[in-house]
PDB file of C-alpha atoms in Angstrom:
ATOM      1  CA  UNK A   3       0.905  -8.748   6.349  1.00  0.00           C
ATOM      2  CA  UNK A   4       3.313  -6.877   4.720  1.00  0.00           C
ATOM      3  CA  UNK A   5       3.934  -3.667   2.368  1.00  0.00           C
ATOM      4  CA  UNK A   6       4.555  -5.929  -0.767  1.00  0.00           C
ATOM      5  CA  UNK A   7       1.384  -7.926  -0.060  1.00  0.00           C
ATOM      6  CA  UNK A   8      -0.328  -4.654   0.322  1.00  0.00           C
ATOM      7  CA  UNK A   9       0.910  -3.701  -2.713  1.00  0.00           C
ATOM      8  CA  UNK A  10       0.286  -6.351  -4.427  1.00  0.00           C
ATOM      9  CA  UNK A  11      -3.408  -6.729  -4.166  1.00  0.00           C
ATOM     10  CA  UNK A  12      -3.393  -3.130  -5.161  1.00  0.00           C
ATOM     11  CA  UNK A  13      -0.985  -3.539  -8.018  1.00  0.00           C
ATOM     12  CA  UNK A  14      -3.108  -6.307 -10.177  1.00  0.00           C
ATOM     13  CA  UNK A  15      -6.408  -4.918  -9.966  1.00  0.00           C
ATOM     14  CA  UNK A  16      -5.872  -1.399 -10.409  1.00  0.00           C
ATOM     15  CA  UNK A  17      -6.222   0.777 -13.691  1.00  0.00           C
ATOM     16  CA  UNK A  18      -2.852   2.586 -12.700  1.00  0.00           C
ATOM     17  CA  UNK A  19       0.438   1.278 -14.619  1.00  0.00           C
ATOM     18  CA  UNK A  20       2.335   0.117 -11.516  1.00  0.00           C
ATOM     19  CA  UNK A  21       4.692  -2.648 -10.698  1.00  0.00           C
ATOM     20  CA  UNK A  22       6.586  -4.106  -7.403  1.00  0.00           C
ATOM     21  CA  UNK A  23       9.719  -5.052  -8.582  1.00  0.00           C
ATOM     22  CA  UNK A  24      11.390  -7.387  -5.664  1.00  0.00           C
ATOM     23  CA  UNK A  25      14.874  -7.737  -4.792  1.00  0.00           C
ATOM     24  CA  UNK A  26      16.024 -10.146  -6.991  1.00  0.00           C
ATOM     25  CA  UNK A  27      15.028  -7.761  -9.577  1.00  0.00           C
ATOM     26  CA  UNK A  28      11.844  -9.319 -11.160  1.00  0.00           C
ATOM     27  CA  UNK A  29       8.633  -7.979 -11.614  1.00  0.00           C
ATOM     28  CA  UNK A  30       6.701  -9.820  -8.962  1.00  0.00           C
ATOM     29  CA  UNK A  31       3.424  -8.013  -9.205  1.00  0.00           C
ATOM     30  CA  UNK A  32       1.994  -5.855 -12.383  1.00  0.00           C
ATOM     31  CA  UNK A  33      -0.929  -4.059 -13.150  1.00  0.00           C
ATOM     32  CA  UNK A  34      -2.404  -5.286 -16.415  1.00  0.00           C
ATOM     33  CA  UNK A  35      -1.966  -1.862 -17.854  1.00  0.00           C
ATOM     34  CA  UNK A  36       1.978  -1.912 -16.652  1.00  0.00           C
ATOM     35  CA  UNK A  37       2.052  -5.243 -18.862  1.00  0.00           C
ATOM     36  CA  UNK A  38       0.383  -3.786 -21.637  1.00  0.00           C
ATOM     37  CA  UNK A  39       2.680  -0.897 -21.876  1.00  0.00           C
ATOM     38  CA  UNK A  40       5.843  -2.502 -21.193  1.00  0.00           C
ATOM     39  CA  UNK A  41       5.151  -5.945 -22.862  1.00  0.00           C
ATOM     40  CA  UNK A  42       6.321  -7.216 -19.855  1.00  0.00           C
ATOM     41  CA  UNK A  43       4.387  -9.923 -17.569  1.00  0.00           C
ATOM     42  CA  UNK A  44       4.775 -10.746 -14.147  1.00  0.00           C
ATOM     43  CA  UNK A  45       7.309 -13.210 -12.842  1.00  0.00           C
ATOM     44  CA  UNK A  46       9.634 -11.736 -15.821  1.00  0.00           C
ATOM     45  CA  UNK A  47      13.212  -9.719 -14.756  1.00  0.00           C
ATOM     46  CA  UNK A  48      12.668  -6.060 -15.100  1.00  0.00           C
ATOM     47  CA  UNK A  49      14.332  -5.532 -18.532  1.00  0.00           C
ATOM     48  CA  UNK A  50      17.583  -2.967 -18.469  1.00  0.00           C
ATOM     49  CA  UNK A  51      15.238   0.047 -20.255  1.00  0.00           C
ATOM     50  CA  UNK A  52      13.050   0.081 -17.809  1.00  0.00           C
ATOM     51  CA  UNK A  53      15.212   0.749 -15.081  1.00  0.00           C
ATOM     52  CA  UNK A  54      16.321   3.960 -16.645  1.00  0.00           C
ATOM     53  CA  UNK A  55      13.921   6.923 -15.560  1.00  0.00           C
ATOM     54  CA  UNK A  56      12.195   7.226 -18.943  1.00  0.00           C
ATOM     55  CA  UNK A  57      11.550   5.024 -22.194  1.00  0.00           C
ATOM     56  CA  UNK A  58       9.516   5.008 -25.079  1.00  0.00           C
ATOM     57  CA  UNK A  59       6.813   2.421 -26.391  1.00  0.00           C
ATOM     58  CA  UNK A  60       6.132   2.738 -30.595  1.00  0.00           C
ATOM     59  CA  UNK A  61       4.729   6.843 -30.422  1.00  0.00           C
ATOM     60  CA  UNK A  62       4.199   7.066 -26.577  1.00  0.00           C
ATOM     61  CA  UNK A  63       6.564   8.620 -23.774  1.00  0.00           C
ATOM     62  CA  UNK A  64       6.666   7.566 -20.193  1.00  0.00           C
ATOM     63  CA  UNK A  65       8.685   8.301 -17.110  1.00  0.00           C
ATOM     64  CA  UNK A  66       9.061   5.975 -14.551  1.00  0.00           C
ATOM     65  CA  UNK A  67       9.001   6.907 -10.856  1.00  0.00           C
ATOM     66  CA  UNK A  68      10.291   4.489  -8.174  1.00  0.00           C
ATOM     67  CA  UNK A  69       9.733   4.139  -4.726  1.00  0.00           C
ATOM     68  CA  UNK A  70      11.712   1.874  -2.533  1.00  0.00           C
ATOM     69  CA  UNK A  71       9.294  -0.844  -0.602  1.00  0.00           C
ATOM     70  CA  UNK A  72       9.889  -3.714   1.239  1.00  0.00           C
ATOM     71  CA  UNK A  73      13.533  -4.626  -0.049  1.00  0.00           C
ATOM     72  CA  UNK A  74      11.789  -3.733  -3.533  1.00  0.00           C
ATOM     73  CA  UNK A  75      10.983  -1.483  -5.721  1.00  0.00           C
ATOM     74  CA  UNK A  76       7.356  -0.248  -6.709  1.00  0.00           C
ATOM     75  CA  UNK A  77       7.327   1.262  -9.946  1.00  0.00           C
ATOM     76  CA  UNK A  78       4.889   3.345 -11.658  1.00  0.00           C
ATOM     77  CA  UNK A  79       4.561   5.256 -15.822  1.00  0.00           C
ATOM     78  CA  UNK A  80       3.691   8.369 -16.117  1.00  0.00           C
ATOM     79  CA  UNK A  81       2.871   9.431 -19.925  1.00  0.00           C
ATOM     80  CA  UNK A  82       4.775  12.285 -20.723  1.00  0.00           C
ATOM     81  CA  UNK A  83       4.131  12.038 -24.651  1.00  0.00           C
ATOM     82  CA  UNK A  84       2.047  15.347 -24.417  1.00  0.00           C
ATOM     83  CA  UNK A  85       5.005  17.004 -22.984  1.00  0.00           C
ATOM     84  CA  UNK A  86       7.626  16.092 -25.793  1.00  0.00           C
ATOM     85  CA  UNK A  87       5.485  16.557 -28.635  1.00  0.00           C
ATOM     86  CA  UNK A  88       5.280  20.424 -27.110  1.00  0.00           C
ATOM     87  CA  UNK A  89       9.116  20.432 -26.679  1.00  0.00           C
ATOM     88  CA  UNK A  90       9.528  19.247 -30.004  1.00  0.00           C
ATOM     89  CA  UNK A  91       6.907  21.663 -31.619  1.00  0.00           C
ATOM     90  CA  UNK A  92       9.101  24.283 -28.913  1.00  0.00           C
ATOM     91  CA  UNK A  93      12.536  23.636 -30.113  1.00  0.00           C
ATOM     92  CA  UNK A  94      10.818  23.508 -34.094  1.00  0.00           C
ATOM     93  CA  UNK A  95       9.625  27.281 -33.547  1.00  0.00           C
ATOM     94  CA  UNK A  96      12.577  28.299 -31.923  1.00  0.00           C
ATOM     95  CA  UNK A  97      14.722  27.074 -35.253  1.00  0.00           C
ATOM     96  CA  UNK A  98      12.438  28.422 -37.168  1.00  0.00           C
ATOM     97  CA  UNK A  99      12.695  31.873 -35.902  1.00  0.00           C
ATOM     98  CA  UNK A 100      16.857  31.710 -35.676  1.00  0.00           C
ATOM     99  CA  UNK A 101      16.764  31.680 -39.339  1.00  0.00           C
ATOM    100  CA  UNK A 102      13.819  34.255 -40.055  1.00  0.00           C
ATOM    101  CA  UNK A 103      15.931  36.616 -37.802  1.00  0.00           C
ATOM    102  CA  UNK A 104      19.634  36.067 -39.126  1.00  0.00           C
TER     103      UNK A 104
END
């Protein structure tokens, strides 16, 4: 038994958006929340945005952390929408109060 089978059993009935992405670079295992998120099933190559460290889906943010496993990868999203809509509403204020004050 390895890591990737491990992970695997994990991956597809968990509630957490995760993924083990195997060498060849295709998504060999996927949570049905990953797929739901991404639009991407398993069995598909990981598409080119999602091998960045963050993307976003219609109004939602996420960041994607990677750990190596097994010759793989095993990805997982974090939602960070909460966070940008305060950075926005951040830099907003911060504009805002450059032109009250010159």
């Amino acid at each position: 038994r390895s890591l990737a089978d491990d992970a695997r059993r994990l991956l597809t009935d968990g509630p957490l958006p995760v993924a083990f992405v195997g060498p060849d670079g295709r998504i060999e295992a996927a949570s049905t929340s990953f797929e739901e998120i991404t639009r991407v099933a398993a069995g598909s190559p990981l598409p080119d945005g999602l091998a960045e460290s963050s993307f976003q889906r219609d109004e939602r943010h996420f960041e994607i952390v990677s750990w190596p496993a097994d010759g793989g990868r095993v990805l997982f999203l974090r939602e960070t929408t909460e966070i940008v809509r305060m950075e926005d509403q951040v830099w907003e204020q911060q504009a805002h109060l450059s032109k009250v004050y010159n």
